[in-house]
Coordinates of C-alpha atoms and ligand atoms in Angstrom, one line a residue:
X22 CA 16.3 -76.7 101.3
X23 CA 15.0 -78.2 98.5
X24 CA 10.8 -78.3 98.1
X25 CA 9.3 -81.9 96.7
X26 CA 6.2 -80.6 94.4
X27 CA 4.7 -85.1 94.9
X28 CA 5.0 -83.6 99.3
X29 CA 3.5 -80.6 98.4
X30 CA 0.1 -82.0 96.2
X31 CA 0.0 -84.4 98.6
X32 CA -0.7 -81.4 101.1
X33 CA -3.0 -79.6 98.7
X34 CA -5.2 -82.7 98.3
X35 CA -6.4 -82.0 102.1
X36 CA -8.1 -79.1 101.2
X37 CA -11.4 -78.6 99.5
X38 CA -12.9 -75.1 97.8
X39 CA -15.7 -74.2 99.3
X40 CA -18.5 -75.1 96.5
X41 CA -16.6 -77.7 95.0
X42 CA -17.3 -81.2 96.0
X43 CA -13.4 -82.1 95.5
X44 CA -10.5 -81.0 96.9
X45 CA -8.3 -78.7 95.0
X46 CA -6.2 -80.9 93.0
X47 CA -8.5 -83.8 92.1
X48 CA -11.0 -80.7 90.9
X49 CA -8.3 -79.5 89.0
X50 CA -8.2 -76.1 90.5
X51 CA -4.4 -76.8 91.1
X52 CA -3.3 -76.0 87.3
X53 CA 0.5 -76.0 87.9
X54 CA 3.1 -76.1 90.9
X55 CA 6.6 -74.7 90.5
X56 CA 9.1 -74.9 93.2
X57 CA 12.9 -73.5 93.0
X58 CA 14.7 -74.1 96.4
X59 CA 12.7 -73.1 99.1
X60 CA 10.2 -71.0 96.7
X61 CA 7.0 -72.6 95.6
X62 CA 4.2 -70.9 93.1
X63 CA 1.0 -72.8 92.9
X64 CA -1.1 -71.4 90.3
X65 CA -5.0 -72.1 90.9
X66 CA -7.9 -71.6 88.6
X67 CA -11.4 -70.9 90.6
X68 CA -14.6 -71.4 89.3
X69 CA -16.0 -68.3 91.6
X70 CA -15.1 -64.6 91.4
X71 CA -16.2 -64.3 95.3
X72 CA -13.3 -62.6 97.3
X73 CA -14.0 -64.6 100.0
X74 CA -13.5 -67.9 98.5
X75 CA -10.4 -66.4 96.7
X76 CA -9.2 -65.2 100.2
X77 CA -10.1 -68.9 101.8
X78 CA -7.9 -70.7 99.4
X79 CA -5.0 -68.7 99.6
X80 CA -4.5 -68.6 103.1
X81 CA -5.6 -72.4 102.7
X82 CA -2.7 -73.0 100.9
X83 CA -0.4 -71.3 102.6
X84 CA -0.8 -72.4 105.6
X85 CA -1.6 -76.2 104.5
X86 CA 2.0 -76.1 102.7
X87 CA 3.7 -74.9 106.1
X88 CA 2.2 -77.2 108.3
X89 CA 2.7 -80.0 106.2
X90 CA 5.9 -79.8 104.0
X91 CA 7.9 -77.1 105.2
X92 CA 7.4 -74.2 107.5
X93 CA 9.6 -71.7 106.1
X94 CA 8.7 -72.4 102.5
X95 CA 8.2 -69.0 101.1
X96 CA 4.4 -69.3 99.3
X97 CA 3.3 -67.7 96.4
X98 CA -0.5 -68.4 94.7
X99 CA -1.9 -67.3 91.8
X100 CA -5.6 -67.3 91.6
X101 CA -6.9 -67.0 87.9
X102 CA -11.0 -66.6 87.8
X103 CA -12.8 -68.6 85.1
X104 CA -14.3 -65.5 83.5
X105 CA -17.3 -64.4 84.9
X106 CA -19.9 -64.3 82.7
X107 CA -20.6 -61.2 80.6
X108 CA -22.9 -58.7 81.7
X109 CA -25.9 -58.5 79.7
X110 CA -24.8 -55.0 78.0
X111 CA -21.7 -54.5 77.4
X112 CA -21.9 -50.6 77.5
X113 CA -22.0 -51.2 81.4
X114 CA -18.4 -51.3 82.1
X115 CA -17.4 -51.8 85.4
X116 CA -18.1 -49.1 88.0
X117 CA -19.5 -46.9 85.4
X118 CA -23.1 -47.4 85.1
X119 CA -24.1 -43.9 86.5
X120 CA -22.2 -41.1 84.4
X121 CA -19.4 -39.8 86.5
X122 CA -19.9 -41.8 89.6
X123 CA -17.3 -44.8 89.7
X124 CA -18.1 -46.5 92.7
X125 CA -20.9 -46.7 95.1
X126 CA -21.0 -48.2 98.3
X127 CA -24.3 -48.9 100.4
X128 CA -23.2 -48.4 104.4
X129 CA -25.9 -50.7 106.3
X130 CA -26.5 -52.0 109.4
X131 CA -29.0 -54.4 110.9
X132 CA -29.3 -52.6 113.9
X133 CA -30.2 -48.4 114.4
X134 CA -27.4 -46.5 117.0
X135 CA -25.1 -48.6 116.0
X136 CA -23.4 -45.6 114.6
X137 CA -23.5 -46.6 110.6
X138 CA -24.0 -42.2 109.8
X139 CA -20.8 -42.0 112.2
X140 CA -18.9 -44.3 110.2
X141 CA -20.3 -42.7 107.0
X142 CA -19.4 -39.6 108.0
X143 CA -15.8 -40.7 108.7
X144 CA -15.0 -42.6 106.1
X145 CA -16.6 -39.9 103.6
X146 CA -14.0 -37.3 105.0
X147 CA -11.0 -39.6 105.2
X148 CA -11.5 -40.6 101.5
X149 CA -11.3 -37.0 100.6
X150 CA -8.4 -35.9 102.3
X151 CA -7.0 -39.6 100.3
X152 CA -7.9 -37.0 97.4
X153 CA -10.9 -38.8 96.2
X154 CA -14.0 -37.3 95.2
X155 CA -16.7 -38.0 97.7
X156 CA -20.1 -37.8 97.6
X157 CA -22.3 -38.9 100.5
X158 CA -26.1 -39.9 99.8
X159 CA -28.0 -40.1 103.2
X160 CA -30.6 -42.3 102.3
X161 CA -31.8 -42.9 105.9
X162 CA -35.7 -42.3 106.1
X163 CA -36.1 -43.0 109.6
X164 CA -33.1 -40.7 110.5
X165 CA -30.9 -38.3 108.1
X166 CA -28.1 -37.2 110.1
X167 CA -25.7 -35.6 107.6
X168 CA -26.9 -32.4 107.8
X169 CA -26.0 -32.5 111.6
X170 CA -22.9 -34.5 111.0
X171 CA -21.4 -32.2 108.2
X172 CA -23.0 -29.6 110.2
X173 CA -25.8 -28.4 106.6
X174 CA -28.3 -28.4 108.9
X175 CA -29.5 -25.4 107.1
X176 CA -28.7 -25.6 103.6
X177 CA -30.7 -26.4 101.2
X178 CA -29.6 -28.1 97.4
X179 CA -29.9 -25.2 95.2
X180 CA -30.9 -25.5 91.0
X181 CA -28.8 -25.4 88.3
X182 CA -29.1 -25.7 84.4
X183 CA -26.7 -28.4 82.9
X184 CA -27.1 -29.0 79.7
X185 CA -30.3 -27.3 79.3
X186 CA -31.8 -29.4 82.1
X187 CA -32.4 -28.4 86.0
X188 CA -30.7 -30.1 88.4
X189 CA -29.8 -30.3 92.0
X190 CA -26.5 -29.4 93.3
X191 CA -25.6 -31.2 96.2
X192 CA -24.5 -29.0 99.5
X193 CA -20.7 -29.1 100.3
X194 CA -18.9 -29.6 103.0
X195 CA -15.0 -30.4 104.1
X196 CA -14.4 -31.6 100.3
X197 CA -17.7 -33.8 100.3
X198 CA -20.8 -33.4 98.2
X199 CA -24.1 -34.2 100.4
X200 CA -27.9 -34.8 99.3
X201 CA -29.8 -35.7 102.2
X202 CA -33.3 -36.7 102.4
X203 CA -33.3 -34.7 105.5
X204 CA -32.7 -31.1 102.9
X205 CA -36.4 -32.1 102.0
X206 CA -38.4 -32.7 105.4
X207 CA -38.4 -30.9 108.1
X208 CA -37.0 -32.4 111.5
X209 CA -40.1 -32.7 113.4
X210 CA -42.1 -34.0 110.3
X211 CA -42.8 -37.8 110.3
X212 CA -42.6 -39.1 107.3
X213 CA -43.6 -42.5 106.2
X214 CA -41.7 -43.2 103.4
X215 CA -43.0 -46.8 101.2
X216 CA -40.2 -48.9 99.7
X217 CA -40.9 -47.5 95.9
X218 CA -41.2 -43.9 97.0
X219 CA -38.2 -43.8 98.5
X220 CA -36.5 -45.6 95.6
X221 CA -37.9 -42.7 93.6
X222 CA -37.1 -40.2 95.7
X223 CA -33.1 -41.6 96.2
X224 CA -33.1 -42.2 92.5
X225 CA -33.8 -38.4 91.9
X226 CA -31.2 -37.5 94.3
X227 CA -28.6 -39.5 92.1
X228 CA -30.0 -38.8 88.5
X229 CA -31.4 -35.5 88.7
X230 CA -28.2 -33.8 90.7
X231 CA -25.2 -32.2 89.9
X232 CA -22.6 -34.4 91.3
X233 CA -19.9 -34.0 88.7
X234 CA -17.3 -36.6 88.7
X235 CA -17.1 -39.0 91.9
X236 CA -14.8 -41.9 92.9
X237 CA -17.1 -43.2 95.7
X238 CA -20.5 -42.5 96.6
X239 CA -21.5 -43.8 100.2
X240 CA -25.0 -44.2 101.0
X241 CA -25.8 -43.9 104.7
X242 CA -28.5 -47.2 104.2
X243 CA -31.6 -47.0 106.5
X244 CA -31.0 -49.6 109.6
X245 CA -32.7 -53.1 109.3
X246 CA -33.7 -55.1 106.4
X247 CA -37.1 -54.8 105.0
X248 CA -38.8 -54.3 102.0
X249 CA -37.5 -50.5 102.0
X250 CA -33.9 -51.9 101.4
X251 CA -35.0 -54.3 99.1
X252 CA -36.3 -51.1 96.4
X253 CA -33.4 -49.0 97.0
X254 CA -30.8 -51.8 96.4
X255 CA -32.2 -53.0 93.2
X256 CA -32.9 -49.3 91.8
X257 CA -29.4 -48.9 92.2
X258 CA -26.7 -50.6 90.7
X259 CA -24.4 -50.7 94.5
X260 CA -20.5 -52.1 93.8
X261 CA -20.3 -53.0 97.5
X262 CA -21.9 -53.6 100.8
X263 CA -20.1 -52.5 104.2
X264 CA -21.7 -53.6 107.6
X265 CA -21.6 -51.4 110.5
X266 CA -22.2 -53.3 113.9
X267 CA -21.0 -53.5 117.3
X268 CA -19.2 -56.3 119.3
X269 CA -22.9 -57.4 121.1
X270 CA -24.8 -60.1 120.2
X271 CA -28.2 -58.6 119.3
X272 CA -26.6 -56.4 116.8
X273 CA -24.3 -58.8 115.7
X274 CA -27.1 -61.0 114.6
X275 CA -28.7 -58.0 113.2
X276 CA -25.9 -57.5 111.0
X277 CA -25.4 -61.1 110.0
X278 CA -29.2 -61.0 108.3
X279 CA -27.7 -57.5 106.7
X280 CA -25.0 -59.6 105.2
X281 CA -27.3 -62.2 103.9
X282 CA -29.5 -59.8 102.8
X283 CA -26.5 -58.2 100.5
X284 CA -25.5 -61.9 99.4
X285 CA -29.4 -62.8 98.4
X286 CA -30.0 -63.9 95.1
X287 CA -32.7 -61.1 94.9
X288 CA -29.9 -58.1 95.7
X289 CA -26.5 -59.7 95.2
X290 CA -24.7 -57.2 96.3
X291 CA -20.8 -58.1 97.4
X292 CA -20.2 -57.3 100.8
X293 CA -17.0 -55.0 101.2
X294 CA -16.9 -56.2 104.8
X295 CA -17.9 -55.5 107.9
X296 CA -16.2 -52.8 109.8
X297 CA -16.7 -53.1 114.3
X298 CA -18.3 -49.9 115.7
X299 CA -17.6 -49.2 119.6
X300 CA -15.0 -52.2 119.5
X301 CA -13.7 -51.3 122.8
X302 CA -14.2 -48.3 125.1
X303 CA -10.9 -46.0 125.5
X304 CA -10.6 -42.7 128.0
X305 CA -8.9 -40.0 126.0
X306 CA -6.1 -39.4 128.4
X307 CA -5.1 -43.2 129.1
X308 CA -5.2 -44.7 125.2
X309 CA -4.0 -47.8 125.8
X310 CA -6.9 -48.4 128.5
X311 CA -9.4 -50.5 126.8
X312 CA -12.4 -51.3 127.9
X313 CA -14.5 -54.1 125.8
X314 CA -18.2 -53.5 127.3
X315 CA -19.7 -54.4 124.6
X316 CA -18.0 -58.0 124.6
X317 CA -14.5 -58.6 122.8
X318 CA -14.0 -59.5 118.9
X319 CA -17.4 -59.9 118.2
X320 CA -17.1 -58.6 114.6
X321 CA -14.0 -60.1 114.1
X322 CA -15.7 -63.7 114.7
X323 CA -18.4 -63.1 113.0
X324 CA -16.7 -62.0 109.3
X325 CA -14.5 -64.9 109.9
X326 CA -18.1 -66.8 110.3
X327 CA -19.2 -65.4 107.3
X328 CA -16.0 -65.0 105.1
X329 CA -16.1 -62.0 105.0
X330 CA -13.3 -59.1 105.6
X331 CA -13.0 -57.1 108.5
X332 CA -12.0 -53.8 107.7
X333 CA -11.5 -52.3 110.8
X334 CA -12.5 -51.5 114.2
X335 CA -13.4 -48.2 116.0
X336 CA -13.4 -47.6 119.8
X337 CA -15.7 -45.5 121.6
X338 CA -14.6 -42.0 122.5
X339 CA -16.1 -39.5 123.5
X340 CA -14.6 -37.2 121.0
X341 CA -16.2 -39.0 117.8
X342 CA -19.7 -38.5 119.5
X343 CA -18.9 -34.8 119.9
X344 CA -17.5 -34.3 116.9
X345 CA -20.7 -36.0 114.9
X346 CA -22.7 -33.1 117.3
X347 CA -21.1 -30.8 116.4
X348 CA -20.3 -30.9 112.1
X349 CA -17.3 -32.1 112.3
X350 CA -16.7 -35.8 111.8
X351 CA -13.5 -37.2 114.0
X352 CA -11.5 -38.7 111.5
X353 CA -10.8 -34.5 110.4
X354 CA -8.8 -34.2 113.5
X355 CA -5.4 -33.9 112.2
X356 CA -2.6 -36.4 113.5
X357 CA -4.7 -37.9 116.1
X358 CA -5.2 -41.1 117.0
X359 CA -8.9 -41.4 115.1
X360 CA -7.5 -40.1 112.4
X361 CA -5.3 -43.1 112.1
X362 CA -8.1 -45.5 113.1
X363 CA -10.3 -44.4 110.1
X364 CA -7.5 -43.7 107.8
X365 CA -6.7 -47.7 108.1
X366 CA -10.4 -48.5 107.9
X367 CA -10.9 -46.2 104.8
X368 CA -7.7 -48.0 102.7
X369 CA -9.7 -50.9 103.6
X370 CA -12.6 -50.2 101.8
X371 CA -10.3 -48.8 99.0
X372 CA -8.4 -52.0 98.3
X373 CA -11.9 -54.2 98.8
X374 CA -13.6 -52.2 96.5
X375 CA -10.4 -52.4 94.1
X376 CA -10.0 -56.2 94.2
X377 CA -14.3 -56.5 93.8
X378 CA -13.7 -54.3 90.8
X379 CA -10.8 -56.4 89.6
X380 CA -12.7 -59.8 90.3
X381 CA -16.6 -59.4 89.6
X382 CA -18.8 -57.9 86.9
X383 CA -20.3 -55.0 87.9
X384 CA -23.4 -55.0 89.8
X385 CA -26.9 -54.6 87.8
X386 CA -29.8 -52.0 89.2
X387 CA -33.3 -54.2 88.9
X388 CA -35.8 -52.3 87.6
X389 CA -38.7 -52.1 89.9
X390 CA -42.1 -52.9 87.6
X391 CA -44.5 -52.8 90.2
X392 CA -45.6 -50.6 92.4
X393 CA -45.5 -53.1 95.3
X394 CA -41.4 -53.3 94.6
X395 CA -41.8 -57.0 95.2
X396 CA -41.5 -58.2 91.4
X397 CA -38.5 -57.1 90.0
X398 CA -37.1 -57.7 86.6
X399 CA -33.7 -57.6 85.6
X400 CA -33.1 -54.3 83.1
Ligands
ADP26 N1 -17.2 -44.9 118.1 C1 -18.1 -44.0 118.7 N2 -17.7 -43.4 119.8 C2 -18.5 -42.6 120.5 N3 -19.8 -42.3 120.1 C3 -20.2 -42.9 118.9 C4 -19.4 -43.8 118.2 N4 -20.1 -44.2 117.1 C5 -21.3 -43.6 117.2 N5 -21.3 -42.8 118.3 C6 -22.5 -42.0 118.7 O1 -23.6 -42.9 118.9 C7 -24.8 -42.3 118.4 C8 -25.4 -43.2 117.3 O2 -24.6 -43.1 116.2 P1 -25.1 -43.0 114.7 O3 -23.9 -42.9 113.8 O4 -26.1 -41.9 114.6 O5 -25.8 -44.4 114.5 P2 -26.7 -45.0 113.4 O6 -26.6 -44.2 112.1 O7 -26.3 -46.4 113.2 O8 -28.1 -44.9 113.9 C9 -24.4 -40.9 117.9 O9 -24.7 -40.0 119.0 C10 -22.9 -41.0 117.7 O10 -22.3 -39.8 117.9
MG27 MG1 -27.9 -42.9 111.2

């Protein structure tokens, strides 16, 4: 089988890059296209470092060049980026604008019990045994569970001196380092934390602690999307966005508005993807039994919607709400089945956050200059 390139442009031509009035090859996002036998390469040059886009076209491609020319053709595509523009400073090389941390990734969700400090949790655990250093920064005002989850409840951050200066060394637990608004309230205290003051306060919590070096910091986001998200994602310069939600409807609008919220010009943050809580109830004994009450593939459809990735579903068993009960997140259960389920979700997030890194400048914190958090300039 020998591939004509004239058969194969001809294909190309049906399909248009999102953000691009043209299609591909009268844009001249199609720079070259090499076939040998049954191989073909089609190099592409994109205008837009968004994964998603990236993601679109190849598949795109792919699949235009099987339908249309030959269905066994073996596909290759090289996507080059028209570099992004520089970041302002160039001391801010990627991932490293905070000393030691590399990576920090916001877990939201648009909707509360949807079990965001579950996946948290997990995903904090499964990244350590992966040999990662993990730090988890529970930034939920409404509701800090870490303590409960990593089973602190009754630690407290001690002091240190480094370098002269006192800071606060996070509380440890299974190979994770914790700060947890919850360490400085008590549990029957209501507080009612303002957008700016809880910026502050999550700002201390990353500047003024002892977290040596860390791969990935996850922040366990409050639920929703108001002005309190608004402060702490422009304080803080976030590499990615993952979105808890479950297969229902109400939450799954819920955490469409969280995903437009990340994408806003005002936050920009990328979203890693969004990663399907409660996909499907399963009893323990009878695995394959699954049970979709919650309504099937909601998540699924909805990051295809939004082009988006979907990094991974988990089903509800009654074992992962123990285990967040009781200290000891699921995903620590050796050779079981969760342990599987969030190992895959947590390579997920690895390679997103890998191939953001690879693609995008790195995210700039806002400074806040008002007290009001609503006018924000850039640093
Ligand atoms: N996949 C799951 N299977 C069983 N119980 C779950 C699962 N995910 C979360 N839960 C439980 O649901 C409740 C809410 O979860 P949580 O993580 O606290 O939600 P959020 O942080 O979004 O408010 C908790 O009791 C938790 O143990
Ligand atoms: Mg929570």
């Amino acid at each position: 089988m020998k591939l004509d390139r004239k058969e194969i442009l001809t294909a190309l031509e049906t399909i248009s890059v999102a953000g691009e009035g043209k299609n591909m090859v009268e844009s001249g996002a199609v720079q070259n296209v090499i076939t040998f036998g049954d191989e073909v390469v089609v190099d592409l040059l994109l205008s837009t470092p968004a994964l998603h886009i990236k993601k679109r076209a190849e598949v795109d491609i792919i699949k235009v060049i099987h339908e249309k020319v030959y269905e066994k053709a073996k596909v290759k595509v090289n996507i080059k980026v028209e570099a992004p523009e520089k970041p302002e400073n160039p001391n801010l090389i990627r991932g490293k604008q905070i000393p030691g941390i590399s990576n920090i990734i916001a877990v939201a969700s648009g909707k509360g019990g949807v079990g965001k400090s579950t996946i948290t949790a997990n995903l904090a655990v499964s990244l350590a045994k992966m040999g990662f250093k993990v730090g988890v920064l529970d930034a939920d005002i409404y509701g800090p569970s870490m303590p409960i989850m990593f089973d602190v409840e009754n630690s407290k951050p001690i002091s240190v001196e480094v370098n002269g200066k006192s800071k606060m060394q996070p509380v440890s637990s299974y190979g994770v380092e914790i700060l947890s608004i919850g360490f400085f309230t008590k549990p029957d205290q209501a507080v009612i934390w303002r957008g700016p003051m809880a910026a502050k306060a999550l700002n201390q919590m990353i500047f003024d602690a002892n977290w040596g070096e860390l791969d990935f910091m996850l922040i366990d986001l409050p639920p929703g999307t108001g002005d309190i998200h608004l402060s702490i994602m422009q304080s803080l310069p976030i590499t990615g966005a993952v979105v808890v939600s479950t297969p229902q409807a109400v939450a799954l609008a819920d955490a469409k508005k969280g995903v437009s919220m990340f994408m806003s010009e005002s936050i920009n943050v990328p979203v890693l993807g969004i990663i399907e809580n409660m996909a499907y109830f399963t009893p323990e004994e009878l695995p394959e039994n699954k049970y979709y009450i919650f309504g099937k593939e909601g998540a699924k459809n909805l990051a295809e919607d939004l082009q988006v990735p979907l990094l991974g579903e988990v089903p509800l068993v009654q074992s992962i709400r123990e285990a967040g009960d009781y200290g000891r997140p699921a995903a620590l259960q050796t050779a079981s089945v969760l342990e599987g389920v969030f190992e895959t979700i947590t390579r997920n997030v690895v390679q997103e956050t890998v191939n953001r890194n690879e693609m995008l400048p790195p995210t700039e914190a806002i400074k806040i200059t008002t007290m009001a958090g609503c006018s924000a300039v850039k640093k």
